[in-house]
Short mmCIF file of C-alpha atoms in Angstrom, two decimals:
data_model
loop_
_atom_site.label_atom_id
_atom_site.label_comp_id
_atom_site.label_asym_id
_atom_site.label_seq_id
_atom_site.Cartn_x
_atom_site.Cartn_y
_atom_site.Cartn_z
CA UNK A 1 -29.58 -9.67 -13.66
CA UNK A 2 -32.16 -7.30 -15.20
CA UNK A 3 -31.27 -4.93 -18.03
CA UNK A 4 -32.76 -1.47 -18.23
CA UNK A 5 -33.65 -0.11 -21.67
CA UNK A 6 -30.77 1.33 -23.66
CA UNK A 7 -32.53 4.66 -24.11
CA UNK A 8 -32.96 5.03 -20.37
CA UNK A 9 -29.33 4.18 -19.83
CA UNK A 10 -28.33 6.85 -22.33
CA UNK A 11 -30.38 9.46 -20.50
CA UNK A 12 -28.54 8.60 -17.28
CA UNK A 13 -25.29 9.74 -18.89
CA UNK A 14 -26.32 13.18 -20.11
CA UNK A 15 -23.37 15.47 -20.74
CA UNK A 16 -22.92 18.70 -18.85
CA UNK A 17 -22.98 21.97 -20.74
CA UNK A 18 -19.61 23.58 -21.59
CA UNK A 19 -20.19 26.27 -18.95
CA UNK A 20 -20.45 23.59 -16.28
CA UNK A 21 -17.53 21.48 -17.49
CA UNK A 22 -15.02 20.51 -14.82
CA UNK A 23 -12.31 18.65 -16.68
CA UNK A 24 -9.44 17.17 -14.70
CA UNK A 25 -6.18 15.80 -16.14
CA UNK A 26 -3.67 14.05 -13.92
CA UNK A 27 -0.50 12.00 -14.22
CA UNK A 28 1.55 9.27 -12.58
CA UNK A 29 4.90 7.64 -13.36
CA UNK A 30 3.36 4.48 -14.83
CA UNK A 31 0.34 3.39 -16.80
CA UNK A 32 -2.34 1.11 -15.42
CA UNK A 33 -1.67 -2.52 -16.30
CA UNK A 34 -5.22 -3.67 -17.03
CA UNK A 35 -8.88 -2.75 -16.73
CA UNK A 36 -9.78 -6.26 -15.55
CA UNK A 37 -10.63 -5.82 -11.85
CA UNK A 38 -9.21 -9.20 -10.82
CA UNK A 39 -6.09 -9.57 -12.96
CA UNK A 40 -3.57 -7.35 -11.17
CA UNK A 41 -1.85 -7.18 -7.81
CA UNK A 42 -0.25 -3.86 -8.78
CA UNK A 43 -1.01 -1.20 -6.15
CA UNK A 44 -1.46 1.70 -8.56
CA UNK A 45 -3.59 -0.28 -11.01
CA UNK A 46 -5.90 -1.50 -8.26
CA UNK A 47 -6.20 2.02 -6.84
CA UNK A 48 -7.15 3.34 -10.28
CA UNK A 49 -9.77 0.62 -10.70
CA UNK A 50 -11.40 1.73 -7.43
CA UNK A 51 -12.85 4.58 -9.48
CA UNK A 52 -14.59 2.15 -11.86
CA UNK A 53 -15.44 -0.79 -9.61
CA UNK A 54 -16.65 -1.02 -6.04
CA UNK A 55 -16.40 -3.36 -3.10
CA UNK A 56 -18.74 -4.26 -0.27
CA UNK A 57 -17.00 -1.73 1.98
CA UNK A 58 -14.46 0.99 1.22
CA UNK A 59 -11.88 3.26 2.83
CA UNK A 60 -12.51 6.97 3.06
CA UNK A 61 -9.54 9.40 2.78
CA UNK A 62 -8.93 8.98 6.53
CA UNK A 63 -8.68 5.21 5.92
CA UNK A 64 -11.81 4.53 7.93
CA UNK A 65 -14.06 1.67 6.79
CA UNK A 66 -17.47 2.76 5.53
CA UNK A 67 -20.38 1.03 3.73
CA UNK A 68 -20.29 0.76 -0.05
CA UNK A 69 -22.16 -2.02 -1.89
CA UNK A 70 -23.10 -3.43 1.51
CA UNK A 71 -25.10 -1.16 3.79
CA UNK A 72 -24.64 -3.16 7.00
CA UNK A 73 -23.26 -6.43 8.31
CA UNK A 74 -23.21 -8.64 11.37
CA UNK A 75 -20.97 -11.39 12.69
CA UNK A 76 -23.13 -14.53 12.80
CA UNK A 77 -20.38 -16.70 14.31
CA UNK A 78 -16.61 -16.31 14.76
CA UNK A 79 -16.12 -17.39 11.13
CA UNK A 80 -19.34 -16.26 9.39
CA UNK A 81 -20.27 -12.68 8.45
CA UNK A 82 -23.61 -11.72 6.93
CA UNK A 83 -23.76 -8.72 4.59
CA UNK A 84 -26.89 -6.84 3.57
CA UNK A 85 -26.49 -5.41 0.08
CA UNK A 86 -27.54 -2.02 -1.19
CA UNK A 87 -30.79 -1.86 -3.14
CA UNK A 88 -31.12 -0.15 -6.50
CA UNK A 89 -27.46 -0.33 -7.51
CA UNK A 90 -26.74 -0.46 -11.24
CA UNK A 91 -23.68 -1.44 -13.22
CA UNK A 92 -22.42 0.90 -15.93
CA UNK A 93 -24.12 -1.26 -18.54
CA UNK A 94 -27.48 -0.93 -16.79
CA UNK A 95 -27.54 -4.36 -15.09
CA UNK A 96 -28.87 -4.60 -11.55
CA UNK A 97 -26.57 -5.58 -8.68
CA UNK A 98 -27.34 -8.50 -6.37
CA UNK A 99 -25.93 -11.30 -4.29
CA UNK A 100 -25.15 -13.47 -7.33
CA UNK A 101 -22.59 -10.85 -8.44
CA UNK A 102 -20.76 -11.05 -5.11
CA UNK A 103 -20.62 -14.86 -5.25
CA UNK A 104 -19.49 -14.75 -8.88
CA UNK A 105 -16.77 -12.18 -8.18
CA UNK A 106 -15.30 -14.38 -5.46
CA UNK A 107 -15.38 -17.37 -7.82
CA UNK A 108 -13.68 -15.31 -10.53
CA UNK A 109 -11.00 -14.29 -8.02
CA UNK A 110 -10.16 -17.97 -7.75
CA UNK A 111 -9.46 -18.46 -11.46
CA UNK A 112 -5.82 -18.92 -12.57
CA UNK A 113 -5.20 -15.38 -13.85
CA UNK A 114 -6.58 -13.61 -10.76
CA UNK A 115 -3.58 -11.99 -9.10
CA UNK A 116 -5.91 -9.68 -7.14
CA UNK A 117 -6.87 -12.60 -4.89
CA UNK A 118 -3.98 -11.63 -2.64
CA UNK A 119 -4.76 -11.64 1.06
CA UNK A 120 -8.35 -12.79 0.43
CA UNK A 121 -7.18 -16.24 -0.61
CA UNK A 122 -5.79 -17.02 2.81
CA UNK A 123 -8.83 -15.63 4.61
CA UNK A 124 -12.07 -16.50 2.82
CA UNK A 125 -13.35 -20.07 2.70
CA UNK A 126 -16.70 -19.53 0.98
CA UNK A 127 -19.04 -16.81 -0.26
CA UNK A 128 -22.70 -17.84 -0.54
CA UNK A 129 -25.93 -16.06 -1.38
CA UNK A 130 -28.65 -16.32 1.27
CA UNK A 131 -31.11 -14.07 -0.54
CA UNK A 132 -31.29 -11.64 -3.47
CA UNK A 133 -29.56 -8.95 -1.39
CA UNK A 134 -27.80 -10.91 1.33
CA UNK A 135 -24.58 -12.89 1.31
CA UNK A 136 -22.63 -14.79 3.92
CA UNK A 137 -18.85 -14.88 3.90
CA UNK A 138 -17.23 -17.71 5.79
CA UNK A 139 -13.59 -17.32 6.75
CA UNK A 140 -10.96 -20.01 7.23
CA UNK A 141 -10.60 -18.92 10.88
CA UNK A 142 -11.81 -16.01 12.99
CA UNK A 143 -10.57 -12.90 11.19
CA UNK A 144 -11.80 -9.65 12.78
CA UNK A 145 -10.36 -7.38 10.07
CA UNK A 146 -12.24 -9.08 7.24
CA UNK A 147 -13.71 -5.70 6.27
CA UNK A 148 -10.22 -4.37 5.52
CA UNK A 149 -9.55 -7.39 3.29
CA UNK A 150 -12.84 -6.94 1.44
CA UNK A 151 -11.72 -3.52 0.18
CA UNK A 152 -9.73 -5.61 -2.35
CA UNK A 153 -12.68 -7.57 -3.79
CA UNK A 154 -14.05 -5.61 -6.74
CA UNK A 155 -17.52 -6.68 -7.84
CA UNK A 156 -18.20 -7.52 -11.50
CA UNK A 157 -21.61 -8.26 -12.99
CA UNK A 158 -22.09 -12.00 -13.39
CA UNK A 159 -24.53 -11.86 -16.32
CA UNK A 160 -22.34 -9.44 -18.27
CA UNK A 161 -19.28 -11.63 -17.70
CA UNK A 162 -21.11 -14.75 -18.93
CA UNK A 163 -22.44 -12.94 -21.99
CA UNK A 164 -18.99 -11.59 -22.86
CA UNK A 165 -16.92 -14.73 -22.21
CA UNK A 166 -15.25 -13.04 -19.23
CA UNK A 167 -16.00 -15.48 -16.41
CA UNK A 168 -12.26 -16.02 -15.76
CA UNK A 169 -9.75 -13.31 -14.96
CA UNK A 170 -7.49 -12.43 -17.89
CA UNK A 171 -3.89 -13.51 -17.37
CA UNK A 172 -1.53 -10.52 -17.36
CA UNK A 173 1.64 -12.59 -17.58
CA UNK A 174 0.34 -14.18 -20.80
CA UNK A 175 -0.90 -10.79 -22.09
CA UNK A 176 -4.42 -12.07 -22.49
CA UNK A 177 -7.07 -9.70 -23.80
CA UNK A 178 -10.82 -9.86 -23.45
CA UNK A 179 -13.99 -7.92 -22.78
CA UNK A 180 -12.95 -7.20 -19.18
CA UNK A 181 -9.70 -5.57 -20.30
CA UNK A 182 -11.46 -3.33 -22.84
CA UNK A 183 -14.90 -2.47 -21.47
CA UNK A 184 -14.92 -2.42 -17.65
CA UNK A 185 -18.44 -2.78 -16.28
CA UNK A 186 -18.45 -1.77 -12.62
CA UNK A 187 -20.76 0.16 -10.33
CA UNK A 188 -18.22 2.86 -9.47
CA UNK A 189 -18.53 6.64 -9.65
CA UNK A 190 -16.80 6.80 -13.06
CA UNK A 191 -17.09 4.82 -16.27
CA UNK A 192 -14.65 4.43 -19.13
CA UNK A 193 -14.96 6.65 -22.20
CA UNK A 194 -11.70 5.71 -23.96
CA UNK A 195 -8.40 3.96 -23.33
CA UNK A 196 -5.03 4.20 -25.04
CA UNK A 197 -2.21 2.07 -23.62
CA UNK A 198 0.64 4.35 -22.49
CA UNK A 199 -1.58 7.24 -23.61
CA UNK A 200 -4.69 8.92 -22.32
CA UNK A 201 -7.37 7.01 -20.40
CA UNK A 202 -10.56 9.06 -20.23
CA UNK A 203 -13.31 8.61 -17.63
CA UNK A 204 -16.65 10.34 -17.23
CA UNK A 205 -19.01 10.34 -14.24
CA UNK A 206 -21.50 7.50 -14.01
CA UNK A 207 -24.78 9.35 -13.71
CA UNK A 208 -26.49 6.23 -12.38
CA UNK A 209 -24.15 5.94 -9.39
CA UNK A 210 -25.99 5.10 -6.18
CA UNK A 211 -23.99 7.51 -4.00
CA UNK A 212 -24.17 11.30 -3.74
CA UNK A 213 -21.12 12.59 -5.65
CA UNK A 214 -18.73 14.76 -3.67
CA UNK A 215 -16.75 15.54 -6.81
CA UNK A 216 -17.87 18.02 -9.47
CA UNK A 217 -15.97 16.56 -12.41
CA UNK A 218 -17.40 16.12 -15.89
CA UNK A 219 -14.37 14.39 -17.43
CA UNK A 220 -11.17 12.86 -16.07
CA UNK A 221 -8.10 12.21 -18.21
CA UNK A 222 -5.26 10.10 -16.87
CA UNK A 223 -1.95 10.54 -18.70
CA UNK A 224 1.05 8.43 -17.65
CA UNK A 225 4.39 10.30 -17.85
CA UNK A 226 7.29 8.08 -16.82
CA UNK A 227 10.03 10.71 -16.62
CA UNK A 228 9.83 12.72 -13.39
CA UNK A 229 11.28 15.92 -14.87
CA UNK A 230 8.87 15.74 -17.82
CA UNK A 231 5.96 15.18 -15.45
CA UNK A 232 6.82 18.25 -13.38
CA UNK A 233 7.32 20.30 -16.56
CA UNK A 234 3.86 19.26 -17.76
CA UNK A 235 2.34 20.58 -14.53
CA UNK A 236 4.31 23.83 -14.67
CA UNK A 237 3.38 24.26 -18.33
CA UNK A 238 -0.33 23.65 -17.76
CA UNK A 239 -0.60 20.42 -19.76
CA UNK A 240 -1.87 18.55 -16.67
CA UNK A 241 -3.84 19.72 -13.64
CA UNK A 242 -2.28 17.44 -11.00
CA UNK A 243 0.31 14.76 -10.48
CA UNK A 244 1.08 12.24 -7.80
CA UNK A 245 4.66 11.54 -6.72
CA UNK A 246 6.18 14.97 -7.17
CA UNK A 247 9.97 14.66 -6.65
CA UNK A 248 11.00 16.40 -3.45
CA UNK A 249 13.62 18.44 -5.28
CA UNK A 250 10.84 19.95 -7.42
CA UNK A 251 8.82 21.22 -4.46
CA UNK A 252 10.42 24.71 -4.46
CA UNK A 253 9.75 25.15 -8.19
CA UNK A 254 6.09 24.26 -7.80
CA UNK A 255 5.63 26.34 -4.65
CA UNK A 256 7.13 29.35 -6.44
CA UNK A 257 4.28 29.24 -8.96
CA UNK A 258 1.31 31.21 -7.60
CA UNK A 259 -1.12 29.07 -9.61
CA UNK A 260 0.07 25.77 -8.13
CA UNK A 261 0.07 24.02 -4.75
CA UNK A 262 2.01 21.17 -3.16
CA UNK A 263 -0.15 18.70 -1.22
CA UNK A 264 1.86 16.50 1.11
CA UNK A 265 1.60 14.40 4.23
CA UNK A 266 3.03 11.20 5.74
CA UNK A 267 2.65 7.99 3.80
CA UNK A 268 1.82 4.73 5.58
CA UNK A 269 5.14 3.34 4.35
CA UNK A 270 7.85 2.95 6.99
CA UNK A 271 11.41 2.88 5.63
CA UNK A 272 13.74 0.70 7.69
CA UNK A 273 17.03 -1.18 7.79
CA UNK A 274 16.96 -4.94 8.23
CA UNK A 275 19.58 -7.54 9.16
CA UNK A 276 20.34 -11.13 8.23
CA UNK A 277 19.40 -12.90 11.48
CA UNK A 278 19.52 -16.36 9.94
CA UNK A 279 22.93 -17.24 8.57
CA UNK A 280 25.75 -18.44 10.81
CA UNK A 281 28.15 -16.41 8.66
CA UNK A 282 27.21 -13.33 6.66
CA UNK A 283 27.43 -13.54 2.88
CA UNK A 284 28.85 -10.01 2.57
CA UNK A 285 31.28 -9.27 5.40
CA UNK A 286 34.93 -9.66 6.39
CA UNK A 287 33.90 -11.48 9.58
CA UNK A 288 34.41 -15.23 9.27
CA UNK A 289 32.83 -18.01 11.29
CA UNK A 290 30.08 -15.96 12.87
CA UNK A 291 27.33 -13.46 12.15
CA UNK A 292 27.86 -10.17 14.02
CA UNK A 293 24.32 -9.02 13.23
CA UNK A 294 22.92 -11.76 15.47
CA UNK A 295 24.42 -9.90 18.45
CA UNK A 296 21.95 -7.39 19.89
CA UNK A 297 24.86 -5.18 20.91
CA UNK A 298 25.92 -4.85 17.27
CA UNK A 299 22.36 -4.07 16.16
CA UNK A 300 22.06 -1.46 18.90
CA UNK A 301 25.40 0.01 17.84
CA UNK A 302 24.09 0.41 14.29
CA UNK A 303 20.87 1.92 15.64
CA UNK A 304 22.72 4.50 17.74
CA UNK A 305 25.18 5.37 14.98
CA UNK A 306 22.40 6.61 12.67
CA UNK A 307 21.27 10.20 13.16
CA UNK A 308 17.67 10.00 11.92
CA UNK A 309 17.11 13.71 12.55
CA UNK A 310 20.03 14.54 10.26
CA UNK A 311 18.60 12.20 7.61
CA UNK A 312 15.23 13.90 7.89
CA UNK A 313 16.74 17.36 7.74
CA UNK A 314 19.53 17.00 5.20
CA UNK A 315 18.47 14.14 2.94
CA UNK A 316 14.69 14.26 3.12
CA UNK A 317 14.59 18.09 3.27
CA UNK A 318 12.37 17.95 6.37
CA UNK A 319 9.81 15.87 4.46
CA UNK A 320 9.75 12.76 6.66
CA UNK A 321 8.26 11.63 9.96
CA UNK A 322 10.67 9.89 12.33
CA UNK A 323 9.65 6.27 13.04
CA UNK A 324 9.84 4.72 16.50
CA UNK A 325 8.30 1.37 15.58
CA UNK A 326 7.97 -0.76 12.47
CA UNK A 327 4.27 0.16 12.12
CA UNK A 328 3.22 3.60 10.95
CA UNK A 329 1.06 5.38 13.57
CA UNK A 330 -1.41 6.02 10.75
CA UNK A 331 -2.14 2.29 10.35
CA UNK A 332 -5.28 0.96 11.99
CA UNK A 333 -4.45 -0.60 15.35
CA UNK A 334 -1.01 0.98 15.66
CA UNK A 335 -0.12 2.26 19.15
CA UNK A 336 1.10 5.86 19.10
CA UNK A 337 2.50 5.96 22.64
CA UNK A 338 5.47 3.73 21.74
CA UNK A 339 6.28 5.47 18.46
CA UNK A 340 9.46 6.91 19.96
CA UNK A 341 13.11 6.10 19.33
CA UNK A 342 14.34 3.19 21.43
CA UNK A 343 17.86 4.63 21.80
CA UNK A 344 19.32 8.11 21.18
CA UNK A 345 21.85 8.93 18.50
CA UNK A 346 25.18 8.31 20.26
CA UNK A 347 28.27 7.33 18.22
CA UNK A 348 30.38 6.90 21.36
CA UNK A 349 27.89 4.39 22.73
CA UNK A 350 28.03 2.61 19.36
CA UNK A 351 31.81 2.24 19.56
CA UNK A 352 31.60 0.89 23.13
CA UNK A 353 28.94 -1.65 22.14
CA UNK A 354 30.99 -2.86 19.18
CA UNK A 355 34.03 -3.32 21.41
CA UNK A 356 31.96 -5.22 23.97
CA UNK A 357 30.69 -7.48 21.18
CA UNK A 358 34.26 -8.27 20.10
CA UNK A 359 34.62 -5.81 17.21
CA UNK A 360 36.80 -2.97 18.55
CA UNK A 361 38.01 -2.23 15.01
CA UNK A 362 34.58 -2.69 13.48
CA UNK A 363 33.87 -4.86 10.44
CA UNK A 364 32.60 -4.63 6.89
CA UNK A 365 29.07 -5.52 5.80
CA UNK A 366 27.09 -5.29 2.58
CA UNK A 367 24.15 -2.89 2.43
CA UNK A 368 21.53 -3.70 -0.23
CA UNK A 369 19.69 -0.55 -1.21
CA UNK A 370 17.52 0.47 -4.18
CA UNK A 371 18.35 3.64 -6.05
CA UNK A 372 14.94 4.16 -7.68
CA UNK A 373 12.29 2.69 -5.38
CA UNK A 374 11.80 4.96 -2.34
CA UNK A 375 12.08 8.69 -1.84
CA UNK A 376 15.82 9.53 -1.91
CA UNK A 377 16.69 5.90 -1.20
CA UNK A 378 20.27 5.95 -2.53
CA UNK A 379 21.03 9.28 -0.86
CA UNK A 380 19.78 7.86 2.43
CA UNK A 381 22.02 4.81 2.10
CA UNK A 382 25.05 6.93 1.22
CA UNK A 383 24.45 9.11 4.29
CA UNK A 384 23.90 6.07 6.51
CA UNK A 385 27.11 4.51 5.18
CA UNK A 386 29.04 7.60 6.26
CA UNK A 387 27.48 7.53 9.73
CA UNK A 388 28.34 3.85 10.21
CA UNK A 389 31.86 4.39 8.88
CA UNK A 390 32.49 6.85 11.71
CA UNK A 391 31.95 4.11 14.31
CA UNK A 392 33.97 1.48 12.42
CA UNK A 393 31.33 -0.30 10.34
CA UNK A 394 32.52 -0.25 6.76
CA UNK A 395 29.70 -0.56 4.22
CA UNK A 396 30.07 -2.63 1.07
CA UNK A 397 27.63 -0.68 -1.15
CA UNK A 398 25.06 -2.70 -3.08
CA UNK A 399 23.05 0.25 -4.41
CA UNK A 400 21.13 -1.09 -7.38
CA UNK A 401 18.18 -0.42 -9.66
CA UNK A 402 14.78 -1.70 -8.59
CA UNK A 403 14.88 -4.81 -10.78
CA UNK A 404 18.31 -5.92 -9.55
CA UNK A 405 17.64 -4.98 -5.92
CA UNK A 406 14.26 -6.79 -6.00
CA UNK A 407 15.86 -10.00 -7.24
CA UNK A 408 18.46 -9.76 -4.47
CA UNK A 409 15.76 -9.18 -1.83
CA UNK A 410 13.57 -12.01 -3.12
CA UNK A 411 16.55 -14.38 -3.14
CA UNK A 412 17.45 -13.34 0.44
CA UNK A 413 20.90 -12.52 -0.93
CA UNK A 414 21.52 -9.84 1.69
CA UNK A 415 23.41 -9.11 4.89
CA UNK A 416 21.99 -5.66 5.70
CA UNK A 417 19.30 -4.03 3.59
CA UNK A 418 16.84 -1.17 3.19
CA UNK A 419 13.13 -1.91 2.78
CA UNK A 420 9.80 -0.15 3.15
CA UNK A 421 6.35 -1.43 4.05
CA UNK A 422 3.02 0.39 4.11
CA UNK A 423 0.75 -2.16 5.80
CA UNK A 424 -1.30 -2.40 2.62
CA UNK A 425 -3.66 -3.54 1.28
CA UNK A 426 -5.31 -3.96 4.69
CA UNK A 427 -4.12 -0.55 5.97
CA UNK A 428 -3.86 -2.31 9.32
CA UNK A 429 -0.92 -3.03 11.62
CA UNK A 430 -1.63 -6.75 11.27
CA UNK A 431 -0.21 -6.60 7.73
CA UNK A 432 3.18 -5.47 9.02
CA UNK A 433 3.17 -7.96 11.88
CA UNK A 434 2.24 -10.93 9.69
CA UNK A 435 4.06 -10.11 6.45
CA UNK A 436 7.26 -8.43 7.67
CA UNK A 437 7.93 -9.49 11.26
CA UNK A 438 6.62 -12.95 12.05
CA UNK A 439 8.73 -16.06 11.39
CA UNK A 440 9.14 -16.69 7.68
CA UNK A 441 7.90 -20.01 6.30
CA UNK A 442 7.19 -21.31 2.82
CA UNK A 443 3.72 -19.75 2.96
CA UNK A 444 3.94 -16.85 5.40
CA UNK A 445 5.90 -13.66 6.07
CA UNK A 446 7.32 -13.36 2.57
CA UNK A 447 8.66 -9.89 3.40
CA UNK A 448 10.65 -11.07 6.43
CA UNK A 449 13.84 -10.85 4.38
CA UNK A 450 16.19 -10.99 7.38
CA UNK A 451 14.38 -14.04 8.78
CA UNK A 452 14.11 -12.69 12.32
CA UNK A 453 12.20 -15.19 14.47
CA UNK A 454 10.67 -14.95 17.92
CA UNK A 455 8.22 -17.58 19.20
CA UNK A 456 6.60 -15.23 21.71
CA UNK A 457 6.02 -12.67 18.97
CA UNK A 458 4.53 -15.30 16.62
CA UNK A 459 2.11 -16.47 19.30
CA UNK A 460 0.91 -12.90 19.77
CA UNK A 461 0.37 -12.47 16.02
CA UNK A 462 -1.77 -15.62 15.98
CA UNK A 463 -3.89 -14.18 18.79
CA UNK A 464 -4.13 -10.77 17.08
CA UNK A 465 -5.38 -12.42 13.89
CA UNK A 466 -8.42 -13.82 15.72
CA UNK A 467 -9.06 -11.29 18.50
CA UNK A 468 -12.45 -9.67 17.94
CA UNK A 469 -12.36 -7.25 20.88
CA UNK A 470 -10.66 -4.09 19.61
CA UNK A 471 -9.29 -3.02 22.99
CA UNK A 472 -7.68 -6.41 23.61
CA UNK A 473 -6.47 -6.53 20.02
CA UNK A 474 -4.69 -3.18 20.32
CA UNK A 475 -3.07 -4.27 23.58
CA UNK A 476 -1.73 -7.41 21.89
CA UNK A 477 -0.39 -5.36 18.96
CA UNK A 478 1.39 -3.06 21.38
CA UNK A 479 2.92 -6.02 23.21
CA UNK A 480 4.15 -7.56 19.95
CA UNK A 481 5.74 -4.35 18.70
CA UNK A 482 7.52 -3.88 22.03
CA UNK A 483 9.12 -7.33 21.66
CA UNK A 484 10.54 -6.33 18.27
CA UNK A 485 11.75 -3.00 19.66
CA UNK A 486 13.51 -4.64 22.62
CA UNK A 487 15.36 -7.02 20.32
CA UNK A 488 16.37 -4.19 17.94
CA UNK A 489 15.42 -6.62 15.20
CA UNK A 490 15.28 -3.74 12.68
CA UNK A 491 16.13 -0.04 12.58
CA UNK A 492 13.02 1.96 11.62
CA UNK A 493 13.97 5.27 10.01
CA UNK A 494 10.92 7.27 8.98
CA UNK A 495 7.61 7.41 7.18
CA UNK A 496 8.35 8.90 3.78
CA UNK A 497 6.09 11.63 2.37
CA UNK A 498 3.21 11.46 -0.04
CA UNK A 499 3.90 14.47 -2.28
CA UNK A 500 1.32 15.53 -4.83
CA UNK A 501 0.96 18.79 -6.72
CA UNK A 502 -1.97 20.46 -8.44
CA UNK A 503 -3.41 23.68 -9.67
CA UNK A 504 -4.44 25.82 -6.72
CA UNK A 505 -8.16 25.61 -7.54
CA UNK A 506 -8.23 21.81 -7.17
CA UNK A 507 -9.10 19.87 -4.00
CA UNK A 508 -7.53 16.39 -3.94
CA UNK A 509 -8.32 14.89 -0.48
CA UNK A 510 -4.90 13.24 -0.09
CA UNK A 511 -4.70 10.03 1.92
CA UNK A 512 -1.75 8.26 3.62
CA UNK A 513 -2.25 5.21 1.39
CA UNK A 514 -1.25 7.38 -1.61
CA UNK A 515 -4.47 6.64 -3.49
CA UNK A 516 -6.16 9.39 -5.50
CA UNK A 517 -9.90 8.86 -4.99
CA UNK A 518 -11.53 10.73 -7.83
CA UNK A 519 -14.88 10.78 -6.05
CA UNK A 520 -13.44 13.43 -3.69
CA UNK A 521 -11.73 15.64 -6.31
CA UNK A 522 -13.23 19.09 -6.88
CA UNK A 523 -12.34 21.82 -9.36
CA UNK A 524 -13.26 25.23 -7.96
#
């Protein structure tokens, strides 16, 4: 680490004149949880910190991998990658960036409070410096999408952390405080000016940033507003310039304002219905001695009883993209040619299938659904309940707040349920295959709530995890998804929308991962 003189650092952060000021104020439904880059596994918090800290590689708004703190890399062996680091990079405090900071950041990610370790913990075996600006990363096994995983490893300056007693990640659950939670010292395009918990967090451009800024901002103010109606009112009233997660019902009000715009597109998240494949007898049903959801004819009957076009049109107000597989076509590696519905909407076919399966009069089953997690989640479940009722499947509604529904999901206390998955943080189809669809064990597939299991599918996922040839990898992904489709293991519904809103003179560069990247925001 080498410090540059304080006076020189001050000159690097010269303020723009008032005539050039491009201030930008935006809002979200929650505040960031911490400024420590390694303490949180919260999606929004980590996305916010991307503006202050950087990683070896990064996603652009199209979710393509591009160089960041590493300029290039090569695969030395199936389990060793060598990264060449960018010269001349400075941290916000003026310290120089080098290989020791990458090694230190990985070590810090392995301290007890580091929830951000996430997927990296099961992938990376060792990070070692091989020169001032080169590092080697050794993985536990061949892992061809290591670059996607590395977008989660924010780099912190090692010397600064040692000097400020911040060598271990602060523990959020114990509400620890420290230098890393108050004075973030990254290399990112913005640096912190001020922070008020549940109030305004103010950022300014880092004039010493190594990259060529695409934004033209001189100050950014983030203001959390938890109430959706209040948030929309703040935009309409001019108190904020943009918001993410505009309620769909507020779209007409915003579009009617000539000074505002709605920015929307498909999110990576696929909303789907799942089934309890595991129990011999369902917990919530009037069927005794057997589990009707284990019968593929029953699952197909449910599939064909649901009119996804009607859900898109009437519930989602045409703001959804019909899903044909469990993986969004916008995820890396996802095949688009099989993203079609397996069976058509056909209630008569549903009734015949139920009769063939031994349920001519139908049956009752519990449906676990959140009422404040996904876009129009409760409305969707009410509409689906009506559709299933028409073919004889009587829904026992378990429509609950996020906290209650989450506890039910985590306890596997479900018979039929609604869930969504976005393939994050990897933004790759492998995330969905490995976390949602493969056989659940004590250490894997924690989101496979219905405990569907298929040995052929699992074998393909193991091969996908290590396949370095992209053409072969995509073919294996396609084969795996087709197995799940043939078994009707789940009922994919749609990709829900990302809906943002802003003043008309603002460019936001929206992305399907629902992350606002301030480096691409422009005020015209």
